[in-house]
Amino acid sequence: MTNTALEANKAVVTRLLEEVFNGRNLDLLPEVLTRDFVLKPVAAFPAEEAHGPEGMRAVYEGFYNGLPDVKAETLDMIAEGDIVMVYDRFGGTHEGPLGPFEATHKPLFWNVMHLYRLRDGKIAEDNVFVDALGLMQQVGAIPAGS
């Protein structure tokens, strides 16, 4: 794969994180995700798969509901073939329900690894690994130090 193709793949992922997630422009999801896109959470929150752009819309809306000021910060990005790996940090103030967890009104921060697989210039798959233990400790579901 050429450097140009690798950079194009990284640009699609950057667009998902910056314009769609951070920019709250969910109408762009069909432009960056394939119709058969699948989110595959591995030790992650939310723990369910999401399918297609509409499935990701629901996941993102859930985050915005629980963490109205949530943002993702890309710490590192590596591309190889049709894969883009991203290490990022998410953070926001827990002002509403986040899955089964009621608002703590505290800032939450957690690290995430994404293994994105691209196809035909769009993201077809996201295998996401979340620091679920750290997140669960912050919302009080698991005692700190466990």
Tab-separated table of N, CA, C and O in Angstrom, residues 15 18 24 29 51 61 77 83 89 91 111 122 124 130-132 142 145:
chain	number	residue	atom	x	y	z
A	15	ARG	N	-11.160	12.129	10.499
A	15	ARG	CA	-12.450	12.791	10.251
A	15	ARG	C	-13.529	12.239	11.177
A	15	ARG	O	-14.331	12.991	11.725
A	18	GLU	N	-12.612	13.696	14.757
A	18	GLU	CA	-12.660	15.155	14.906
A	18	GLU	C	-13.985	15.764	14.452
A	18	GLU	O	-14.609	16.516	15.192
A	24	ARG	N	-19.566	16.621	16.755
A	24	ARG	CA	-20.987	16.290	16.927
A	24	ARG	C	-21.765	16.314	15.610
A	24	ARG	O	-22.965	16.524	15.603
A	29	LEU	N	-21.709	10.422	9.434
A	29	LEU	CA	-21.404	8.996	9.646
A	29	LEU	C	-21.481	8.171	8.359
A	29	LEU	O	-20.572	7.370	8.099
A	51	HIS	N	-24.074	-1.700	14.630
A	51	HIS	CA	-24.013	-2.008	13.208
A	51	HIS	C	-24.448	-0.810	12.379
A	51	HIS	O	-25.473	-0.196	12.664
A	61	GLU	N	-24.715	9.145	20.554
A	61	GLU	CA	-25.748	9.893	21.273
A	61	GLU	C	-25.797	9.483	22.735
A	61	GLU	O	-26.036	10.314	23.608
A	77	MET	N	-1.387	7.434	16.277
A	77	MET	CA	-2.092	6.804	15.159
A	77	MET	C	-1.063	6.140	14.253
A	77	MET	O	-0.066	6.764	13.881
A	83	ILE	N	-5.502	-1.284	7.892
A	83	ILE	CA	-5.704	-1.111	9.331
A	83	ILE	C	-5.172	0.251	9.774
A	83	ILE	O	-4.084	0.665	9.372
A	89	ARG	N	-7.545	9.249	24.187
A	89	ARG	CA	-8.021	9.491	25.549
A	89	ARG	C	-9.341	10.232	25.430
A	89	ARG	O	-9.446	11.242	24.732
A	91	GLY	N	-12.605	12.038	27.534
A	91	GLY	CA	-12.906	12.685	28.807
A	91	GLY	C	-14.127	13.566	28.689
A	91	GLY	O	-14.426	14.099	27.623
A	111	ASN	N	-8.716	5.731	28.638
A	111	ASN	CA	-7.920	5.492	27.442
A	111	ASN	C	-8.558	4.396	26.612
A	111	ASN	O	-9.187	3.480	27.143
A	122	LYS	N	-13.659	3.797	3.410
A	122	LYS	CA	-14.517	4.001	4.576
A	122	LYS	C	-14.149	2.994	5.663
A	122	LYS	O	-13.533	1.966	5.390
A	124	ALA	N	-14.915	0.038	7.946
A	124	ALA	CA	-15.817	-1.106	7.912
A	124	ALA	C	-15.938	-1.777	9.278
A	124	ALA	O	-16.925	-2.456	9.540
A	130	VAL	N	-11.186	-0.733	25.663
A	130	VAL	CA	-11.354	0.396	26.581
A	130	VAL	C	-10.790	0.025	27.946
A	130	VAL	O	-10.905	-1.121	28.380
A	131	ASP	N	-10.224	1.004	28.639
A	131	ASP	CA	-9.843	0.816	30.040
A	131	ASP	C	-11.127	0.763	30.850
A	131	ASP	O	-11.480	1.701	31.556
A	132	ALA	N	-11.839	-0.355	30.720
A	132	ALA	CA	-13.139	-0.498	31.378
A	132	ALA	C	-13.003	-0.501	32.891
A	132	ALA	O	-13.846	0.060	33.592
A	142	ILE	N	-16.944	-0.206	40.770
A	142	ILE	CA	-15.913	-1.068	41.322
A	142	ILE	C	-15.063	-0.204	42.235
A	142	ILE	O	-14.645	0.896	41.831
A	145	GLY	N	-8.677	0.614	43.365
A	145	GLY	CA	-7.662	-0.286	43.891
A	145	GLY	C	-7.989	-1.744	43.702
A	145	GLY	O	-7.255	-2.616	44.106
